[in-house]
Coordinates of C-alpha atoms and ligand atoms in Angstrom, one line a residue:
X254 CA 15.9 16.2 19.8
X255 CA 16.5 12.4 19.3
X256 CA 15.4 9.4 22.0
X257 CA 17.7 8.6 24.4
X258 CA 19.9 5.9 23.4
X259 CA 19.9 2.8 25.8
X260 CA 22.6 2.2 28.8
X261 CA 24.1 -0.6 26.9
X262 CA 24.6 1.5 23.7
X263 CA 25.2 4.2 26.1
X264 CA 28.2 1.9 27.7
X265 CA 29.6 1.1 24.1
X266 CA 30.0 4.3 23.1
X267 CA 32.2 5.5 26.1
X268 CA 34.0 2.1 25.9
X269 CA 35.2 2.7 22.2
X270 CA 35.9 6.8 22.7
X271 CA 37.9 5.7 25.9
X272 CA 40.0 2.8 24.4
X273 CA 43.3 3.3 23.1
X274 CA 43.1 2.4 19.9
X275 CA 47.0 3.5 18.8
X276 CA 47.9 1.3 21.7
X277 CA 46.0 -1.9 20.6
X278 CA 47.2 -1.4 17.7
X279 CA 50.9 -0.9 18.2
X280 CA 50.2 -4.3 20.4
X281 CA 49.4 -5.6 17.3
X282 CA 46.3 -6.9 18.2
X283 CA 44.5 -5.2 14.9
X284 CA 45.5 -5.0 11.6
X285 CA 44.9 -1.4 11.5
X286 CA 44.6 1.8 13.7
X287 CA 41.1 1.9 13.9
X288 CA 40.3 5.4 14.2
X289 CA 37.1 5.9 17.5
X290 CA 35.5 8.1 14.6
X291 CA 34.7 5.1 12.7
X292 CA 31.6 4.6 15.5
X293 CA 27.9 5.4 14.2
X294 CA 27.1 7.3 17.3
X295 CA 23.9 8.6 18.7
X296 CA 21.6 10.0 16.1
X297 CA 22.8 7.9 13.3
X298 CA 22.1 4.7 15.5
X299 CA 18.8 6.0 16.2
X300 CA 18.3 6.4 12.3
X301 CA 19.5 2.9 11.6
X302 CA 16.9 1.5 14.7
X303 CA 14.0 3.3 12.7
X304 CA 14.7 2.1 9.9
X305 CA 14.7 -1.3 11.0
X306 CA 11.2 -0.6 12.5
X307 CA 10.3 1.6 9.3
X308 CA 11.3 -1.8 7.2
X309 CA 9.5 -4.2 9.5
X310 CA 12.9 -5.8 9.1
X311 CA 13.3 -9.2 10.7
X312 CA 16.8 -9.9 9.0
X313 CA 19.5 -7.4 8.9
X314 CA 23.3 -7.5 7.8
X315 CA 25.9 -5.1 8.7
X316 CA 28.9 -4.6 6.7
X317 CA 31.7 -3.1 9.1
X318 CA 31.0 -3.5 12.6
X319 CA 33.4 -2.0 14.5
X320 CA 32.4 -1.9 18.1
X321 CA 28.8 -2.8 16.9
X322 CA 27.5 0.4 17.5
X323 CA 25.4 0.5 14.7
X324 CA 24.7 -3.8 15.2
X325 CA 22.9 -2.7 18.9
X326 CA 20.8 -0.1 17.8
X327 CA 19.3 -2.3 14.8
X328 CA 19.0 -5.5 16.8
X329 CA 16.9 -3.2 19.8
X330 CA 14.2 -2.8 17.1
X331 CA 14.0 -6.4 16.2
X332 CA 11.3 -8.8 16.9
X333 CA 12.5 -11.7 19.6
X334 CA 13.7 -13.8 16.8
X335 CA 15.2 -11.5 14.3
X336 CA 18.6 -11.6 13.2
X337 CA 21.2 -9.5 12.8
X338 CA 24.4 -10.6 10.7
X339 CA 27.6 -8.4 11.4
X340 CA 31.0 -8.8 8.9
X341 CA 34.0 -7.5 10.7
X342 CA 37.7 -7.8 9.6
X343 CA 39.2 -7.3 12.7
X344 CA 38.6 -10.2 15.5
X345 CA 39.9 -8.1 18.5
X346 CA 36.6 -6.2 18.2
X347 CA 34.4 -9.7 18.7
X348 CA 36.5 -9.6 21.7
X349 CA 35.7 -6.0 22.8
X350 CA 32.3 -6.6 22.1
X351 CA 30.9 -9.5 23.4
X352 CA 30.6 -8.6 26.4
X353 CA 28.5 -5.6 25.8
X354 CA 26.2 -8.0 23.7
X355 CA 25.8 -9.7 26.4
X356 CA 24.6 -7.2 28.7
X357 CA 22.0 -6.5 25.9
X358 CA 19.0 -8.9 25.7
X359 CA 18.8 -7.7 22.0
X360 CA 22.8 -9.3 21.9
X361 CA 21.7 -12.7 21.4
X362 CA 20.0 -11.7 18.1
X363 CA 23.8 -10.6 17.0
X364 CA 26.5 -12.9 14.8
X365 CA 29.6 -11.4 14.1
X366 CA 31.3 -12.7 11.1
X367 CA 35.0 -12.7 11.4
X368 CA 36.8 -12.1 8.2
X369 CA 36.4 -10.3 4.8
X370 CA 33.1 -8.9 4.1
X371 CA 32.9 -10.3 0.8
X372 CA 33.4 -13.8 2.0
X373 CA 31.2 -13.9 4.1
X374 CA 28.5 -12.4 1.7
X375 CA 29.8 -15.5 -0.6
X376 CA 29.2 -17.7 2.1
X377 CA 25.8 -16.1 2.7
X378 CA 24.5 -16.3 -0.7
X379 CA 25.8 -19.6 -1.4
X380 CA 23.8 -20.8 2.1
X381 CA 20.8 -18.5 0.1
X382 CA 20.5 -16.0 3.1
X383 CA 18.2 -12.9 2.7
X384 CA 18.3 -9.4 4.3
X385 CA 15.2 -7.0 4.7
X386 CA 17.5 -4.1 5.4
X387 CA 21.7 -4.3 4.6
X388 CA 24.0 -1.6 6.5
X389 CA 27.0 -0.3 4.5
X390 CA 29.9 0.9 6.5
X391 CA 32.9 -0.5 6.0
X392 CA 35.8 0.0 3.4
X393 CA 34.7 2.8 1.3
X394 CA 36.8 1.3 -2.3
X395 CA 34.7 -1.6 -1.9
X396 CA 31.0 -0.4 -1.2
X397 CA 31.0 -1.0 -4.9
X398 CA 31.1 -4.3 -4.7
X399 CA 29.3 -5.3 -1.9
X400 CA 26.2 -3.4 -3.6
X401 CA 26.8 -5.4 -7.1
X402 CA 27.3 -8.5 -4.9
X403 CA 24.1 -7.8 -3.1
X404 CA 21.9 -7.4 -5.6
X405 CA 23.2 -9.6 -8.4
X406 CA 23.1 -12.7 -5.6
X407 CA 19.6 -11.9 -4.4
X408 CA 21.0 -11.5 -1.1
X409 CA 18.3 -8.2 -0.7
X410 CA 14.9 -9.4 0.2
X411 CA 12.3 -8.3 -2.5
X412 CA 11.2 -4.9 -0.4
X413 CA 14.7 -4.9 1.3
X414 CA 16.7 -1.8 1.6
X415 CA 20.5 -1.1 1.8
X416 CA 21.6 2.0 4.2
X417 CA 24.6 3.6 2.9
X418 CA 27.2 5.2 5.2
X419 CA 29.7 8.4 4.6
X420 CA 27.8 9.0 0.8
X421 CA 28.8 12.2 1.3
X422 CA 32.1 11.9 2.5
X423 CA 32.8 15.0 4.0
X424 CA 31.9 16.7 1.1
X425 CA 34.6 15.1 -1.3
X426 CA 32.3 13.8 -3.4
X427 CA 31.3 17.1 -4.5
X428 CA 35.2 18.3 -5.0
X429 CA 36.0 18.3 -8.8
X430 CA 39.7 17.7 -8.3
X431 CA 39.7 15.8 -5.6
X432 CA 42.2 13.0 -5.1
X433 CA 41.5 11.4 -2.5
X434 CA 40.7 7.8 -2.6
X435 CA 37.1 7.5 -0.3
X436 CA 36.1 10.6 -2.1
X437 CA 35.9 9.0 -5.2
X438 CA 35.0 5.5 -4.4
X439 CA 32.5 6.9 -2.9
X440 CA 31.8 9.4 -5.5
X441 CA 31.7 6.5 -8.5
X442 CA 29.3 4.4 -5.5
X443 CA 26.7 7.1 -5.9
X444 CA 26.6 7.8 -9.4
X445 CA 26.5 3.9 -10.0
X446 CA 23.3 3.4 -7.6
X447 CA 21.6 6.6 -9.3
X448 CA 22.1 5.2 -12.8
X449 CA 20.8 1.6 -11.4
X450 CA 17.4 1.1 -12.7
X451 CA 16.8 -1.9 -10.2
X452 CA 16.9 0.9 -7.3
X453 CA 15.6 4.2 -6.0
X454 CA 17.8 6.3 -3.9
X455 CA 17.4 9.2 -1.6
X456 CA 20.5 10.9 0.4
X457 CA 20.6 12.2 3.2
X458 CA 22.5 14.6 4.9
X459 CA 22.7 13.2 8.0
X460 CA 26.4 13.4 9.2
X461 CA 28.6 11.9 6.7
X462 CA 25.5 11.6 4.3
X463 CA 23.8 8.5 4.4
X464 CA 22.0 6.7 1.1
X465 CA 18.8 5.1 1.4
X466 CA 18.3 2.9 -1.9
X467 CA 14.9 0.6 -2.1
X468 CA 14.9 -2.5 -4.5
X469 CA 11.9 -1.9 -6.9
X470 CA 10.1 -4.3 -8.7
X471 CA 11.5 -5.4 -11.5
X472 CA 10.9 -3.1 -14.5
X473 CA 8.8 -3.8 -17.6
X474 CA 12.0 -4.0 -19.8
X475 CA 13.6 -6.8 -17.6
X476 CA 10.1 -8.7 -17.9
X477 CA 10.4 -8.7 -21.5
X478 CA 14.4 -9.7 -21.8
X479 CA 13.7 -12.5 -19.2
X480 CA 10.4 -13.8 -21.2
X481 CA 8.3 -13.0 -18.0
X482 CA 4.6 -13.9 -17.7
X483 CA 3.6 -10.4 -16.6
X484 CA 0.2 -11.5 -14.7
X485 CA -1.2 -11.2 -11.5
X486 CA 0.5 -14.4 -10.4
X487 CA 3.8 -12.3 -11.3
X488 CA 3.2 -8.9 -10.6
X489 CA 1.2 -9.8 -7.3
X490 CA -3.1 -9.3 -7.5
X491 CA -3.6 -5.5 -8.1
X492 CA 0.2 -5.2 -7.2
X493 CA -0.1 -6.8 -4.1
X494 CA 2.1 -9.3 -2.6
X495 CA 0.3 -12.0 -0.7
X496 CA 1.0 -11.0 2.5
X497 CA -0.7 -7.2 1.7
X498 CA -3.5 -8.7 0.6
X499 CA -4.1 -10.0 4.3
X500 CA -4.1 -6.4 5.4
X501 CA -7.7 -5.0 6.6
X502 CA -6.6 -1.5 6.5
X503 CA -9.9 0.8 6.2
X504 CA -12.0 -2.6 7.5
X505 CA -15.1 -2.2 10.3
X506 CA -14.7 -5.3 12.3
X507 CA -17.0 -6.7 15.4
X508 CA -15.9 -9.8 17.2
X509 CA -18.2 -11.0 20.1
X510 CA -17.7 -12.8 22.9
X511 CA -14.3 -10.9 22.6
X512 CA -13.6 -10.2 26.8
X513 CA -11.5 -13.0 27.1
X514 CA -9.8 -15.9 25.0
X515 CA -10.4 -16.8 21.5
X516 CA -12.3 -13.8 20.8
X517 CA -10.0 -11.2 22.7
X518 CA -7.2 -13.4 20.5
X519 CA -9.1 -13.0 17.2
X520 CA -9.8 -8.6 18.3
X521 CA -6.3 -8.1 18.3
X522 CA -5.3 -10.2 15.4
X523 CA -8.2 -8.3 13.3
X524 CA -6.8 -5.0 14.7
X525 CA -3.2 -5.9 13.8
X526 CA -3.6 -6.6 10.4
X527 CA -5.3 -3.1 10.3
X528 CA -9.0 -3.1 11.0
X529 CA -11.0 -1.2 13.4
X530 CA -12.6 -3.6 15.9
X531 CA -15.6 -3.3 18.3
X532 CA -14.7 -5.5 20.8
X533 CA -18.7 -7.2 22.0
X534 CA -18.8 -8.8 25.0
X535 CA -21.8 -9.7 27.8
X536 CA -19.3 -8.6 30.5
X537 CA -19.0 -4.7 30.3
X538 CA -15.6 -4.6 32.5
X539 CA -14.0 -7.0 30.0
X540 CA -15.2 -5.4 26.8
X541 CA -13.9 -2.5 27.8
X542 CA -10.6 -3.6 29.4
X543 CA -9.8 -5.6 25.4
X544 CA -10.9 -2.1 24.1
X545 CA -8.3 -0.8 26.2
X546 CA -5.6 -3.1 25.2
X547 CA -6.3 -2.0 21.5
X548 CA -6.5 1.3 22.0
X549 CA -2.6 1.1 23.7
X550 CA -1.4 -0.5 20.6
X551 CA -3.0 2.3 18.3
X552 CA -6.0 0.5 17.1
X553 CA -8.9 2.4 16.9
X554 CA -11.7 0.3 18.9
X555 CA -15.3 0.4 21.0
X556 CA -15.9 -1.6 23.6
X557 CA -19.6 -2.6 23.3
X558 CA -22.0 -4.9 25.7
X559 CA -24.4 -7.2 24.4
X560 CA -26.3 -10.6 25.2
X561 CA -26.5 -11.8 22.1
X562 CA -29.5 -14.3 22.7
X563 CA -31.7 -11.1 22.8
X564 CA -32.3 -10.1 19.5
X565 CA -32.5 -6.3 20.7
X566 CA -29.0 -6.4 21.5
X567 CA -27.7 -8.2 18.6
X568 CA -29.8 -4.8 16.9
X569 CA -28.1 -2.3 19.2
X570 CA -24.9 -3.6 18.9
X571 CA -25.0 -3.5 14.6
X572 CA -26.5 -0.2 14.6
X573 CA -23.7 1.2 17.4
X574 CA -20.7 0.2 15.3
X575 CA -22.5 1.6 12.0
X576 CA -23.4 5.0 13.3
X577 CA -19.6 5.5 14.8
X578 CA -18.0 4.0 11.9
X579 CA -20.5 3.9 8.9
X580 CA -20.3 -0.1 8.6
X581 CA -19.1 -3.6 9.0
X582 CA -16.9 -5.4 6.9
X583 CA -16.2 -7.9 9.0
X584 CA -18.4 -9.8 11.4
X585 CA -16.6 -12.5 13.8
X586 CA -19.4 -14.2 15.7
X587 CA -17.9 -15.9 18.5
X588 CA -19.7 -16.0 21.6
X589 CA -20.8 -19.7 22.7
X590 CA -21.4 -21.4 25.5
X591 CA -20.6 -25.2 26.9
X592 CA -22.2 -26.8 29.5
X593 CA -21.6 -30.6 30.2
X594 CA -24.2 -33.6 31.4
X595 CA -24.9 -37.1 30.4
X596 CA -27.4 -36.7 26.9
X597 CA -30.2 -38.7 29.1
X598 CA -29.7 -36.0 31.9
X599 CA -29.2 -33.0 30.1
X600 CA -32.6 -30.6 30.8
X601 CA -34.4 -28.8 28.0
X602 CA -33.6 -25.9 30.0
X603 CA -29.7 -26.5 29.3
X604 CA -30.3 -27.6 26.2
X605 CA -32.6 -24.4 25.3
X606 CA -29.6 -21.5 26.6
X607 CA -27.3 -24.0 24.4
X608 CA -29.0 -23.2 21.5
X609 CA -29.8 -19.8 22.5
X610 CA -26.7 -18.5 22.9
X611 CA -24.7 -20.9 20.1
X612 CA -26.8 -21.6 17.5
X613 CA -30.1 -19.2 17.4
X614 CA -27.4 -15.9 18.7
X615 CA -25.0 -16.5 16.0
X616 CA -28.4 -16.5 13.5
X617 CA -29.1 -13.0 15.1
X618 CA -25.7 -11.8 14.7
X619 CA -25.2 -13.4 11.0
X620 CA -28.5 -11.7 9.9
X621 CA -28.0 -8.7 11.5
X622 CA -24.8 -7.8 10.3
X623 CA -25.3 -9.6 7.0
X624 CA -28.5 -7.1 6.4
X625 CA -26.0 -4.5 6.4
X626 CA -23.5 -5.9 4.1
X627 CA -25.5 -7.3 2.0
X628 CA -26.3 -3.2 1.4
X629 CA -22.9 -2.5 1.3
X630 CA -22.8 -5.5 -1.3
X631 CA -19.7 -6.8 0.4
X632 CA -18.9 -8.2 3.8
X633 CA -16.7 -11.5 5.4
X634 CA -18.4 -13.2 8.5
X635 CA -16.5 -15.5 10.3
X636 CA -18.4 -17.6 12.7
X637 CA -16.9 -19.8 15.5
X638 CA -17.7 -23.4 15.6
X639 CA -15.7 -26.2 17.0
X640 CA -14.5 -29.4 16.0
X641 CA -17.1 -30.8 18.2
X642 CA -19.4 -30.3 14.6
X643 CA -17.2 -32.7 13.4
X644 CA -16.1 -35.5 15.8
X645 CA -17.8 -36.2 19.3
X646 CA -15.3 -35.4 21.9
X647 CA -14.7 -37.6 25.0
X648 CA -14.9 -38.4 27.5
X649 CA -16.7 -35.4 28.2
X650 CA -20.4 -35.6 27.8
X651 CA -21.8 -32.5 26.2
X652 CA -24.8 -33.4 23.6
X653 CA -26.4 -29.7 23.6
X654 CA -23.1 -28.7 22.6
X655 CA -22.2 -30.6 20.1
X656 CA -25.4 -30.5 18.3
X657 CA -25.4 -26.4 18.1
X658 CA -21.9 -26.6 16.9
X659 CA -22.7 -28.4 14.7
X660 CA -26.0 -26.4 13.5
X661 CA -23.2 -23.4 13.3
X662 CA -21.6 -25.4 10.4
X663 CA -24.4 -25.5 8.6
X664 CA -26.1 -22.0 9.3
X665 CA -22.4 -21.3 7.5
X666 CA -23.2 -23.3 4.6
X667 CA -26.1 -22.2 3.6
X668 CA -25.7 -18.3 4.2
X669 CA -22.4 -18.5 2.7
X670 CA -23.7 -20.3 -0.7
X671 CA -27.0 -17.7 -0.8
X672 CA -24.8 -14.4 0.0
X673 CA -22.0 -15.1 -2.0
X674 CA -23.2 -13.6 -5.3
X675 CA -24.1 -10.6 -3.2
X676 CA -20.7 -10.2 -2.1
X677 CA -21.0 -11.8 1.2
X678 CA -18.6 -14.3 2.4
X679 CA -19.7 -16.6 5.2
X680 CA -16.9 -19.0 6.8
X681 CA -16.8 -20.4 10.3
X682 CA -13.3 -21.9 12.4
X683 CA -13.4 -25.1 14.3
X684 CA -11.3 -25.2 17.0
X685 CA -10.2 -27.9 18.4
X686 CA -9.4 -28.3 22.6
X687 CA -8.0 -24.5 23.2
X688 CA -5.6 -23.9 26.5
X689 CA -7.1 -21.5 28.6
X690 CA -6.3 -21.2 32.3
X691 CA -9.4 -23.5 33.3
X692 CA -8.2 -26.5 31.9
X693 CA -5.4 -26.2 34.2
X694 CA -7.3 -26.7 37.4
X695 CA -6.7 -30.0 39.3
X696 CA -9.8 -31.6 38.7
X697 CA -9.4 -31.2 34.9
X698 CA -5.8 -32.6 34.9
X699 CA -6.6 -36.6 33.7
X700 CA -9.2 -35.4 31.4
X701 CA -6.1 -33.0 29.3
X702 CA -3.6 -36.4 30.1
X703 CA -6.6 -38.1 27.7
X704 CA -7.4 -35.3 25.1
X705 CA -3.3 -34.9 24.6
X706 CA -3.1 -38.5 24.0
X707 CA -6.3 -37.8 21.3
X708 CA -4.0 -35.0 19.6
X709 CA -1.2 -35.8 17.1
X710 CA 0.5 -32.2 17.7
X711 CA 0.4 -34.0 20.8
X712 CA -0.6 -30.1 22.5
X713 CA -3.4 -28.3 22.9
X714 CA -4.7 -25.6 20.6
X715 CA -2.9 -21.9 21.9
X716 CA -5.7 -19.2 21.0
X717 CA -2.9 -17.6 19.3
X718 CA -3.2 -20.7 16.6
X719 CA -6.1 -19.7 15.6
X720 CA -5.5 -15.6 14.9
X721 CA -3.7 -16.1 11.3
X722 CA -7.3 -18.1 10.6
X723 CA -9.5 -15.0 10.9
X724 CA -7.2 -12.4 9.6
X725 CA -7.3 -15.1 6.1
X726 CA -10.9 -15.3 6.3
X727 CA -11.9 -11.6 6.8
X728 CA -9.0 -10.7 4.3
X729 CA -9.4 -10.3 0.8
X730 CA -7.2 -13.5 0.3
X731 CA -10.0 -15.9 0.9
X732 CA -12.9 -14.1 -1.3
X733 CA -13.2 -17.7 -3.4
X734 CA -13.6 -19.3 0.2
X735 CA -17.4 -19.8 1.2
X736 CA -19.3 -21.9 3.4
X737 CA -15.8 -23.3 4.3
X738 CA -15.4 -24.9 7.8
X739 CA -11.7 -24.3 8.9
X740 CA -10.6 -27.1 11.8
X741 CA -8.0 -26.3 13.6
X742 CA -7.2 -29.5 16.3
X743 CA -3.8 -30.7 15.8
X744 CA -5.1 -33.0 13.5
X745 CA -7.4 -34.0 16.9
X746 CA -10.3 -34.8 14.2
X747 CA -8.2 -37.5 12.6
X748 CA -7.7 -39.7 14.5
Ligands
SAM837 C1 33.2 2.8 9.9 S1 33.6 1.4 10.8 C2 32.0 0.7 11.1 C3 31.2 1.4 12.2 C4 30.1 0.6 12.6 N1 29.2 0.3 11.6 C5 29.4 1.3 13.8 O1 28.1 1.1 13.9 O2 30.0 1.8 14.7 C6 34.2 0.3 9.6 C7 34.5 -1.1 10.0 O3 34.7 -1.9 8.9 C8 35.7 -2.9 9.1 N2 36.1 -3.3 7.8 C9 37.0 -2.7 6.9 N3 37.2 -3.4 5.8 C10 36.5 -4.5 6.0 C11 36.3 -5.7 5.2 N4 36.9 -5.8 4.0 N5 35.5 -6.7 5.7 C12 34.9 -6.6 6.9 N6 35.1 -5.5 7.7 C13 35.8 -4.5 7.2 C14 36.7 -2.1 9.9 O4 37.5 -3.0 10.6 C15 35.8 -1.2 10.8 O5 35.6 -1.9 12.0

């Protein structure tokens, strides 16, 4: 059983098998009799929508549209701004598909190309496009060439793939004395692509047969002939390209104060890039409602509560996340307070839960879990601080504040130059004036009309700003990084 295809793919495919294709043709309104056959279909469309999602492909091209078919079902599995390129010879089917498009949210993500395929792969490569995943489905005498074209012009992305249609062409291929013309083209494609050393190719015999052929890195041989310097610059640190060295996969992360805003943002960024996360909050409800979300999106978390200006929590909360899942890796201490008064008004009692929370809690939480990792003899905490360490904000009044934000900086310092050679990292984020739903409130309103006019991104900070900052810092990316204080203000701090 295959998922259901969607109404507007479901609406395409009875529009092509219905339209009289003889008769448009006869019209003269396409070059050739375009036979319905020619349309992916079902299954195959479903393959070709994996795929996409197997590839994480944001760009795709399709050679051959037809009545875009196969175009919809890739462009479903897109992200919002990926792109989908479609050649197409004939212009009546623009016409006969647009509309259909339209219908589609995912249509917008759709150009159609009007012309010959291997113009417009000129025109791409000469513009220096790039394709995560390229669709093969048009004239069969020319696949040929459009592969060549492909890969000699770098128009495949370095992990891109190219899907081949009809590689088995009903069989024909197999047919010693076959004459016919596909058959062999097709027949000459395939033993081209297995001789190819740039490529590995699986076929499948879905339907007409459809190829599957990865680019692979480029082979020892070609690194000597093109005088490469094989290193780790080159090859990628321990074969890694930078982006998979982000990854967390395997990685124990906490993140406290994680119920709500930047710490629920930086739980979910953690989890995406592959970590499990216990989400810490004081407020049980929202712990476990973050939890939740992860959960839904197939990260394994724990929803855990904890004050973390009592020490017995901070301790609870460690040893919880290392009895379920035997560590922490990463440690994202988060959790702060802000309370505003004039400095000759502000109490020692304010002052006091200030610290307590800010400065003394994230001691707690550094020691605690940097106790364990210092066992482990590797760990990456990430503490939050604010660019209130840096500058003094205004025209808001908030002394206690600033002053433990600023003792953060330095609690970051100085673990992260005594841990370092024991495998700990120790880094802390300043953010600068973060839009939450608060700041909207009426009252608050000429106080943002100032801050924006203090801001040269001329916007406040979005938590999601902040997510590629943690994921960096608790990656192995940024093992040289220590002590580091990363602002992120909009440039807020220099101005
Ligand atoms: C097999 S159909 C494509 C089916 C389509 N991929 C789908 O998902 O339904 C082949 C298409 O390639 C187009 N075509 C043939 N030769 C072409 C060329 N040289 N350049 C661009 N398109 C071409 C044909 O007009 C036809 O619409």
């Amino acid at each position: 059983m295959t998922s259901q295809e969607s109404e507007p793919l479901a609406e395409l495919y009875e529009k092509t098998v219905c339209h009289d294709w003889a008769k448009v043709h006869k019209e003269g309104k396409t070059m050739f009799c375009l036979p319905k056959e020619c349309i992916t279909g079902h299954v195959e469309g479903q393959v070709l929508k994996m795929l996409v999602h197997m590839c994480k492909a944001q760009r795709v091209l399709e050679i051959g549209m037809f009545t875009g078919y196969g175009a919809l079902s890739m462009a479903e599995a897109l992200p919002e701004d990926g792109r989908l390129i479609a050649c197409e010879l004939e212009p009546y089917l623009k016409e006969f598909v647009q509309p259909i498009f339209d219908k589609s949210s995912h249509g917008k993500k759709i150009t159609v190309k009007i012309g010959s395929a291997l113009d417009t792969l000129k025109e791409l490569a000469e513009a220096g496009d790039q394709f995560d995943l390229v669709f093969i489905d048009a004239d069969k005498g020319n696949y040929i060439n459009y592969y060549k074209f492909i890969l000699d012009n770098n128009l495949l992305h370095m992990d891109g793939v190219i899907c081949v249609d009809n590689c088995l062409f009903k069989g024909r291929v197999y047919l010693q004395d076959s004459k016919d013309d596909n058959g062999l083209a097709l027949r000459e494609f395939n033993e081209f692509v297995s001789k190819d050393p740039r490529v590995q190719q699986v076929m499948i015999p879905l339907r007409d047969g459809i190829s599957i052929i990865r680019r692979l890195p480029p082979s020892q041989d070609s690194c000597t002939i093109n005088r490469v310097t094989n290193d780790d610059v080159f090859r990628g640190l321990r074969g890694k390209p930078i982006l998979d060295r982000l990854r967390l996969d395997g990685r124990v992360a906490y993140v406290t104060g994680a119920g709500q805003g930047i710490g629920r943002a930086f739980a979910h960024a953690l989890g995406e890039a592959g970590a499990k996360v216990a989400v810490v909050d004081m407020d049980q409800g929202k712990a476990e409602t973050v939890a939740q979300e992860l959960t839904l999106k197939g990260i394994p978390s724990l929803g855990l509560t904890a004050d973390i200006s009592k020490p017995e929590d901070v301790e609870k909360m460690v040893e919880a996340i290392v009895c379920k899942w035997g560590g922490v890796h990463i440690a994202c201490n988060n959790a702060g307070i802000n309370m505003n008064s004039a400095s000759e008004d502000t109490s020692l009692e304010e002052w006091d839960k200030t610290f307590s929370v800010n400065l003394r809690g994230t001691f707690m939480c550094c020691q605690a879990a940097g106790r364990v990792m210092l066992k482990q003899g590797y760990g990456k905490i990430i503490n939050t601080a604010s660019m209130a360490s840096l500058i003094v904000p205004h025209p808001q009044k908030q002394l206690a504040y600033n002053t433990s934000k600023a003792g953060v900086v330095k609690l970051t310092q100085t673990l992260g130059t005594e841990w370092i050679d024991r495998g700990v990292r120790v880094n802390c984020i300043s953010p600068g004036i973060v839009d939450t739903p608060l700041i909207h409130s009426e009252c608050l309103r000429p106080l943002v009309q100032r801050w924006l006019s203090d801001i040269p991104a001329g916007r406040l900070a979005h938590v999601t700003d902040l997510q590629a900052a943690v994921v960096y810092l608790a990656s192995d990316a940024s093992d040289y990084m220590t002590g580091h204080n990363l602002v992120i203000e909009g440039g807020q701090s220099l101005w």
